[in-house]
PDB file of N, CA and C in Angstrom:
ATOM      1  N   UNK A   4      57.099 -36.564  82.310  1.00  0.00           N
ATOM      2  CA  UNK A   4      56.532 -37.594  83.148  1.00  0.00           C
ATOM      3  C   UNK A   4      57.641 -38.566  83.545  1.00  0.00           C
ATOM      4  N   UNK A   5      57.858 -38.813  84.850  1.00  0.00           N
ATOM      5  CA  UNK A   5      58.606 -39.993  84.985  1.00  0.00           C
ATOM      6  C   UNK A   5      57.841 -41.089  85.776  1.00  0.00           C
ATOM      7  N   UNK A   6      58.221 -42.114  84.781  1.00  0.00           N
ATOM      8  CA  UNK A   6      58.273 -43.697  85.468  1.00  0.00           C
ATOM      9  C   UNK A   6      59.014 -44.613  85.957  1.00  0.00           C
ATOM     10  N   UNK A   7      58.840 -45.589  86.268  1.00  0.00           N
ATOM     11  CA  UNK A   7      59.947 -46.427  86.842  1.00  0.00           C
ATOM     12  C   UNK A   7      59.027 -47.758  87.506  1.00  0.00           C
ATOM     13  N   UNK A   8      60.078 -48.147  88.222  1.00  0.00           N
ATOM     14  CA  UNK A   8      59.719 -49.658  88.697  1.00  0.00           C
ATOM     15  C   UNK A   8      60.067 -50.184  90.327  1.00  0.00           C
ATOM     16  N   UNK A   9      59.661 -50.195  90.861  1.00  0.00           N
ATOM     17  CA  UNK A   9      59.643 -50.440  92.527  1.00  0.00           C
ATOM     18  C   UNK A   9      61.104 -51.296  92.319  1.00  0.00           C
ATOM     19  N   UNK A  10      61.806 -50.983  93.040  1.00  0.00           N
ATOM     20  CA  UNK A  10      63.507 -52.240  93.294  1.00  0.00           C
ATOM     21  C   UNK A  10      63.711 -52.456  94.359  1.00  0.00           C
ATOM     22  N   UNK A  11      62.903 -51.887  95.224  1.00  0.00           N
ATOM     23  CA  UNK A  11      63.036 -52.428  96.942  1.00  0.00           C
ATOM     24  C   UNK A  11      61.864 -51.558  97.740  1.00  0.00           C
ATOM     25  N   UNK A  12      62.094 -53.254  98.505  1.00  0.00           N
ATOM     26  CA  UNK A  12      60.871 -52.745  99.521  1.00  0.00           C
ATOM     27  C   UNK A  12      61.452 -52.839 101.008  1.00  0.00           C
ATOM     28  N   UNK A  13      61.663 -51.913 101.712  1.00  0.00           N
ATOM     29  CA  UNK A  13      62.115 -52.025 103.059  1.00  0.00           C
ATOM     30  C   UNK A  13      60.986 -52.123 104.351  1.00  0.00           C
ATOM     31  N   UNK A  14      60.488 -53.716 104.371  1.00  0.00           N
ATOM     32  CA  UNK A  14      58.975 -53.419 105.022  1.00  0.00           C
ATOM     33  C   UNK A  14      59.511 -54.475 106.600  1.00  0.00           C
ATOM     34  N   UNK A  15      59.920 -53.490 107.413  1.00  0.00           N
ATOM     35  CA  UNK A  15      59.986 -54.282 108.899  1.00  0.00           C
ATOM     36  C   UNK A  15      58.841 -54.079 109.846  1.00  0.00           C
ATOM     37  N   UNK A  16      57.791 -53.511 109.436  1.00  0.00           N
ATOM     38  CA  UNK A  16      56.663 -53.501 110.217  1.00  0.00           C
ATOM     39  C   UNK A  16      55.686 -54.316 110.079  1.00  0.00           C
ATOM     40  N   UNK A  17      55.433 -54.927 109.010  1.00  0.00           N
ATOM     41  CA  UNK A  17      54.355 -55.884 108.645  1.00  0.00           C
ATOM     42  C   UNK A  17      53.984 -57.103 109.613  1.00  0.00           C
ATOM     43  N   UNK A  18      52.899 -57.108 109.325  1.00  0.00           N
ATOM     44  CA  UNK A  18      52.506 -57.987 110.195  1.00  0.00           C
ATOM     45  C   UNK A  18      51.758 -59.388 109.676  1.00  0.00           C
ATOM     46  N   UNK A  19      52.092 -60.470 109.033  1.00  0.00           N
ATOM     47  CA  UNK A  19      51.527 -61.312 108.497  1.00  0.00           C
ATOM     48  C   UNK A  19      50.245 -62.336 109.275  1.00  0.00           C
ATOM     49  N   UNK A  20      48.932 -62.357 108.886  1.00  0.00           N
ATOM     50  CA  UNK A  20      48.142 -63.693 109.289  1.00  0.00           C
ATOM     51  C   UNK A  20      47.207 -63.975 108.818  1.00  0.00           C
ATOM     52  N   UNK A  21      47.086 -65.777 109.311  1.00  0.00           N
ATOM     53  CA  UNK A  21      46.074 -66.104 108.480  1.00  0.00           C
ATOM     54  C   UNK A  21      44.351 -65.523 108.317  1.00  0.00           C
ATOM     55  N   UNK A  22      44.354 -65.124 107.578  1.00  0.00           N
ATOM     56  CA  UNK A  22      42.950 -64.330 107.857  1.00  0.00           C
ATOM     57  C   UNK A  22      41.927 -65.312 108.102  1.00  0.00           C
ATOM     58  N   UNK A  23      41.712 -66.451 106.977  1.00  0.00           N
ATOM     59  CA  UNK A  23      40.649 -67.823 107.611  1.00  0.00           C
ATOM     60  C   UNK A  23      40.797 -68.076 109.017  1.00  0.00           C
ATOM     61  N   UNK A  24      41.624 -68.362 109.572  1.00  0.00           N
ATOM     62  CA  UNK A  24      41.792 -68.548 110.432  1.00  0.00           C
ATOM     63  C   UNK A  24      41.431 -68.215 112.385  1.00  0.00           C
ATOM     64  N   UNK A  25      42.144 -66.257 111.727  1.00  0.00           N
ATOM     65  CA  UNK A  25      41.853 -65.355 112.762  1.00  0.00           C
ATOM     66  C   UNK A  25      40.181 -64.628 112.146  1.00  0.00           C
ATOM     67  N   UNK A  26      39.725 -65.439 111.414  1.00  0.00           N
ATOM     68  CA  UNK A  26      38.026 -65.364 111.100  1.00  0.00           C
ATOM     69  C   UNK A  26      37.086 -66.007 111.845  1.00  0.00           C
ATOM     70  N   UNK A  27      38.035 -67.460 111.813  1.00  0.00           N
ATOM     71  CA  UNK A  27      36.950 -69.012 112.496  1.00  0.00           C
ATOM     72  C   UNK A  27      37.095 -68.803 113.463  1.00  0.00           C
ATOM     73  N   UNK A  28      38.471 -68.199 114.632  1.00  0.00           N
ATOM     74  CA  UNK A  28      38.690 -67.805 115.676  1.00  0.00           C
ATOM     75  C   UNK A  28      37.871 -66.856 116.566  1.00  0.00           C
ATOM     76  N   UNK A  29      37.642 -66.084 115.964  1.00  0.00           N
ATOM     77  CA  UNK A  29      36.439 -64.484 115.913  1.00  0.00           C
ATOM     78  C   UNK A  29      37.250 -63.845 116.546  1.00  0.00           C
ATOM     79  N   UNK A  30      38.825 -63.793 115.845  1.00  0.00           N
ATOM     80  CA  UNK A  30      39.706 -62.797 116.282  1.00  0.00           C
ATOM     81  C   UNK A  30      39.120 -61.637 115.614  1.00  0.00           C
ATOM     82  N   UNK A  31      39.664 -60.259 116.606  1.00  0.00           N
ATOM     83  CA  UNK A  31      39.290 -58.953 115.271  1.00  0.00           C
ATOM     84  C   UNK A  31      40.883 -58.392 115.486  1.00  0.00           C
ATOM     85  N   UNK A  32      41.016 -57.506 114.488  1.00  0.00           N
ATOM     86  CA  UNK A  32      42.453 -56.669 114.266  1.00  0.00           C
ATOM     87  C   UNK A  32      42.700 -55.710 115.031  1.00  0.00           C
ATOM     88  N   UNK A  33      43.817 -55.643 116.038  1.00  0.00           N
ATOM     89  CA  UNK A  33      44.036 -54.841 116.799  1.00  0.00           C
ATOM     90  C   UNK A  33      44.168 -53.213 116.419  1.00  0.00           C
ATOM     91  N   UNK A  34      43.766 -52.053 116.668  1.00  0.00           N
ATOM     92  CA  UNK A  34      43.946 -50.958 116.711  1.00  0.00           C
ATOM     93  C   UNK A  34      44.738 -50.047 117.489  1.00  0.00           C
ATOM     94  N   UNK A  35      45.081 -50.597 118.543  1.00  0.00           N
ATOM     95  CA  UNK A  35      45.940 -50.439 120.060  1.00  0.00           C
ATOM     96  C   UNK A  35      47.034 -51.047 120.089  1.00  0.00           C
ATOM     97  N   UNK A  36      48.065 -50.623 120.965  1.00  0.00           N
ATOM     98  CA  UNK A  36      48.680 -51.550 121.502  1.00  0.00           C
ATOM     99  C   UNK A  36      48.055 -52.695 123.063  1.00  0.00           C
ATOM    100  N   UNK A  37      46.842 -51.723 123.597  1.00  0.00           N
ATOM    101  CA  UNK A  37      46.269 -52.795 124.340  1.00  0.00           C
ATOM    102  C   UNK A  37      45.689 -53.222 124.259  1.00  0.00           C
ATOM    103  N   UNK A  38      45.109 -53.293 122.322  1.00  0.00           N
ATOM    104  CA  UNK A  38      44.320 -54.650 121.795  1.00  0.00           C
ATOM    105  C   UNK A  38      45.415 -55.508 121.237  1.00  0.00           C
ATOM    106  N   UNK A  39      46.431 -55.276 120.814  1.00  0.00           N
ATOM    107  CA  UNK A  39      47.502 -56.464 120.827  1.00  0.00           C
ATOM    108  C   UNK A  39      48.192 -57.273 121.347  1.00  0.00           C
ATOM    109  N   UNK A  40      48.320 -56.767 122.918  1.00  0.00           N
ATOM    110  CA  UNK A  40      48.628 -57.196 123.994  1.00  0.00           C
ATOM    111  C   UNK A  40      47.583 -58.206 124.422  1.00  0.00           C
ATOM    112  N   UNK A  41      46.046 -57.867 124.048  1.00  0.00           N
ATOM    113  CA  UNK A  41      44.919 -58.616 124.776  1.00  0.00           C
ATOM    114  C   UNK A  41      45.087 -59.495 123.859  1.00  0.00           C
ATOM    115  N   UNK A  42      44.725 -59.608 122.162  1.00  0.00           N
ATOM    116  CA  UNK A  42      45.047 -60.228 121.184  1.00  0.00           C
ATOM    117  C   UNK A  42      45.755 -61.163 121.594  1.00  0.00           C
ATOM    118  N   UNK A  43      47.215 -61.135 122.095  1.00  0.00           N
ATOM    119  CA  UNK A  43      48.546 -61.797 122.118  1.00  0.00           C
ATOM    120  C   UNK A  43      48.416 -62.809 123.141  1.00  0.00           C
ATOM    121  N   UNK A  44      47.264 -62.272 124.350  1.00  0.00           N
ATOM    122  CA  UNK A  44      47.324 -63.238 125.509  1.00  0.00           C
ATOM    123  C   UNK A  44      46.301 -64.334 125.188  1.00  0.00           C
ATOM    124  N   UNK A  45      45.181 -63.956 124.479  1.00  0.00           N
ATOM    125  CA  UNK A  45      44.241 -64.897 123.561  1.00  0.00           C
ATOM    126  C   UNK A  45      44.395 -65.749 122.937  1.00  0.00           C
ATOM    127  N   UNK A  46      45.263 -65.520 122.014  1.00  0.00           N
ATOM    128  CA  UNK A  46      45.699 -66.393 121.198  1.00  0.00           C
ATOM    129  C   UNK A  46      46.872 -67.647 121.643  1.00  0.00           C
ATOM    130  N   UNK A  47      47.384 -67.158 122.917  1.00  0.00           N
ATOM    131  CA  UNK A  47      48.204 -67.955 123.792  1.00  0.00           C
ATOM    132  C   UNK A  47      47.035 -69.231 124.644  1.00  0.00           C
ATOM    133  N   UNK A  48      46.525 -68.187 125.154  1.00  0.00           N
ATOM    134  CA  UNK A  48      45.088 -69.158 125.876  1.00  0.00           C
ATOM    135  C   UNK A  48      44.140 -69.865 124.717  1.00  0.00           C
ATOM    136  N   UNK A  49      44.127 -70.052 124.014  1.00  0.00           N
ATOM    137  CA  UNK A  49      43.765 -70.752 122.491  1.00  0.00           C
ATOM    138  C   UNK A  49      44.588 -71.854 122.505  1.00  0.00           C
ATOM    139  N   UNK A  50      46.154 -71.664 122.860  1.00  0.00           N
ATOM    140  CA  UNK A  50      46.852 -72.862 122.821  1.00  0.00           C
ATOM    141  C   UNK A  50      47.838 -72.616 121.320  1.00  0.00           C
ATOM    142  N   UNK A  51      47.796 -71.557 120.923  1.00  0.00           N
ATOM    143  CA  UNK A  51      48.678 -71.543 119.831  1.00  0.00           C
ATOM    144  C   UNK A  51      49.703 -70.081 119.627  1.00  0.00           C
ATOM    145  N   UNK A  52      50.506 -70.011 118.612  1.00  0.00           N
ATOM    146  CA  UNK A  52      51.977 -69.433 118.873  1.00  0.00           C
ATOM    147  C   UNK A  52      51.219 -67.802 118.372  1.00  0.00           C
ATOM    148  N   UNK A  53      51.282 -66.600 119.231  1.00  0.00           N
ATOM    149  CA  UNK A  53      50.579 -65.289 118.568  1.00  0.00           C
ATOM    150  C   UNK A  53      51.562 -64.943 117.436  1.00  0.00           C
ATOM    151  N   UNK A  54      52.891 -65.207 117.836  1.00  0.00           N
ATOM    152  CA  UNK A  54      54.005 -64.798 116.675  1.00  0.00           C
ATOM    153  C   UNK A  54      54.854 -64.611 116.024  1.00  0.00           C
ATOM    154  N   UNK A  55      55.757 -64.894 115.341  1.00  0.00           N
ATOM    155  CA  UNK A  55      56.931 -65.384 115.249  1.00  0.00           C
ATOM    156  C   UNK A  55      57.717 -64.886 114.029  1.00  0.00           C
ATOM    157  N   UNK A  56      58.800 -64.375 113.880  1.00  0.00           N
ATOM    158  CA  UNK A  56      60.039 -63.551 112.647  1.00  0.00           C
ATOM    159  C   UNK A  56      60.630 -64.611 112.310  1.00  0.00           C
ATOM    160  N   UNK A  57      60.364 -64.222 110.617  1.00  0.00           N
ATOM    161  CA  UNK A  57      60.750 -65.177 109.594  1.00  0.00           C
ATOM    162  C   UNK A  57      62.408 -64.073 109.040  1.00  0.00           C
ATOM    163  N   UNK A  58      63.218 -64.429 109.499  1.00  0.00           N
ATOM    164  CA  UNK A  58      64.589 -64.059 108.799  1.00  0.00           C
ATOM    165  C   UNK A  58      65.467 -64.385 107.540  1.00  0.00           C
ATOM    166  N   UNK A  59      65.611 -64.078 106.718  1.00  0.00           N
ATOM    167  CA  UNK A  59      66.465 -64.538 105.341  1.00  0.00           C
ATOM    168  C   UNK A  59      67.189 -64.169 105.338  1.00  0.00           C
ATOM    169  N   UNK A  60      68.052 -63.152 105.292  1.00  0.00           N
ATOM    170  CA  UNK A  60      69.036 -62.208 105.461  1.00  0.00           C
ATOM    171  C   UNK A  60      69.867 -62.026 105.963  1.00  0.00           C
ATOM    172  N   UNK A  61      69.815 -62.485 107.194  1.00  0.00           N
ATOM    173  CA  UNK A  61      70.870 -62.458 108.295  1.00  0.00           C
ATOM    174  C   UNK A  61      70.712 -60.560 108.999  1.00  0.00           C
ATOM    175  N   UNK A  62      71.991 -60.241 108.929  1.00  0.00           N
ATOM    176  CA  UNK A  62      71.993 -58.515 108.992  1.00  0.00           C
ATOM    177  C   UNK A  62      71.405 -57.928 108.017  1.00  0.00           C
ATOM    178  N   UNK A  63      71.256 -58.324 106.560  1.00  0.00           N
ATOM    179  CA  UNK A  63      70.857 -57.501 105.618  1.00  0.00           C
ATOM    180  C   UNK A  63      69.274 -56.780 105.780  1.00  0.00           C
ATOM    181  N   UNK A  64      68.734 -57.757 106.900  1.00  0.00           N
ATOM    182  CA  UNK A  64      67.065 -57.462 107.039  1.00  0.00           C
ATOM    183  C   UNK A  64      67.358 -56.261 107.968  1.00  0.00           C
ATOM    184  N   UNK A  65      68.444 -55.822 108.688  1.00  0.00           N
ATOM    185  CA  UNK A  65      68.080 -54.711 109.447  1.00  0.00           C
ATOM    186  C   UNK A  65      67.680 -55.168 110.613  1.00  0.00           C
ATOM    187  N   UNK A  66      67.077 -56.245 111.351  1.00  0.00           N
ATOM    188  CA  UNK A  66      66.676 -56.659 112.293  1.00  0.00           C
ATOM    189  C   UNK A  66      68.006 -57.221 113.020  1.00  0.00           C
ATOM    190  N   UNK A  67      69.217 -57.608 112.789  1.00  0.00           N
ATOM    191  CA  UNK A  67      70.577 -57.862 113.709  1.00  0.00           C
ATOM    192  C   UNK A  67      70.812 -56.551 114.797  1.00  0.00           C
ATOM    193  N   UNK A  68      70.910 -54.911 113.726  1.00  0.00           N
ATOM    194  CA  UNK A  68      71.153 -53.955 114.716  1.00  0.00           C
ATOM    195  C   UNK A  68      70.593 -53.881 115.884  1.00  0.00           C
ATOM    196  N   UNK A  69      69.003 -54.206 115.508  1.00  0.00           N
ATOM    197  CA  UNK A  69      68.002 -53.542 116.558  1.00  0.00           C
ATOM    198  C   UNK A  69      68.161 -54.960 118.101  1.00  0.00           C
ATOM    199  N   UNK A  70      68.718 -56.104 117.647  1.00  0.00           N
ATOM    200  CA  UNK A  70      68.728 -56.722 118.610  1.00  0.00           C
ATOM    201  C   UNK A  70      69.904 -56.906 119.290  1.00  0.00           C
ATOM    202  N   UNK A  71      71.173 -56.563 118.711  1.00  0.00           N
ATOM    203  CA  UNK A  71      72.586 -56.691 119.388  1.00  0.00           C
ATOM    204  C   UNK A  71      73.064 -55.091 119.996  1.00  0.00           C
ATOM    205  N   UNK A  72      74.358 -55.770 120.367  1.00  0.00           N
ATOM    206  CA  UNK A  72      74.335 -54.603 121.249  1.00  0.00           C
ATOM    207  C   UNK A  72      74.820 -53.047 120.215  1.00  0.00           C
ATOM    208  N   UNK A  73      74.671 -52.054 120.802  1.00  0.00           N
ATOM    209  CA  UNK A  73      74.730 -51.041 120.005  1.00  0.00           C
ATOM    210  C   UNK A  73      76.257 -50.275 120.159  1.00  0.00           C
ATOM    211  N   UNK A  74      76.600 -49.911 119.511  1.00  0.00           N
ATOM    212  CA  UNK A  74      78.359 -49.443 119.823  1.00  0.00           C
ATOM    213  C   UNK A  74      78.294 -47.829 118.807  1.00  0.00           C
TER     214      UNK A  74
END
C-alpha cells in the first residue's frame, strides 16, 4: 500500500466566489462559456467587479508565461 501527503497543488483554473452573495443576487453558476459571458455582463450591470487575479508569486504562479510574450 502506498501513502503519502499532497505537497502541491497546481490549481490555475479555479474560480473563487462569494456564494452569499451570488445567492442574494439570484446569480446561478455558469455551465457555458455563454453563460459566463452573460454572467460577466450582469454582474457589470449590477454595478460591481465580475473578476479579478489574485497573484503571489510573481512567475512562479505560471500565469507571467501565458501573458508575456512567448520566445
Amino acid at each position: 500500500m502506498m501513502t503519502g501527503v499532497w505537497q502541491r497543488f497546481n490549481g490555475k483554473s479555479l474560480v473563487w466566489y462569494p456564494k452569499p452573495a451570488f445567492d442574494k443576487a439570484g446569480y446561478k453558476i455558469p455551465q457555458t462559456w455563454d453563460e459566463l459571458v452573460a454572467l460577466t455582463d450582469q454582474i457589470a450591470k449590477d454595478g460591481d467587479t465580475a473578476w479579478c487575479v489574485g497573484i503571489q508569486s510573481g512567475a512562479a504562479t505560471g500565469w507571467a508565461p501565458l501573458t508575456g510574450p512567448r520566445t
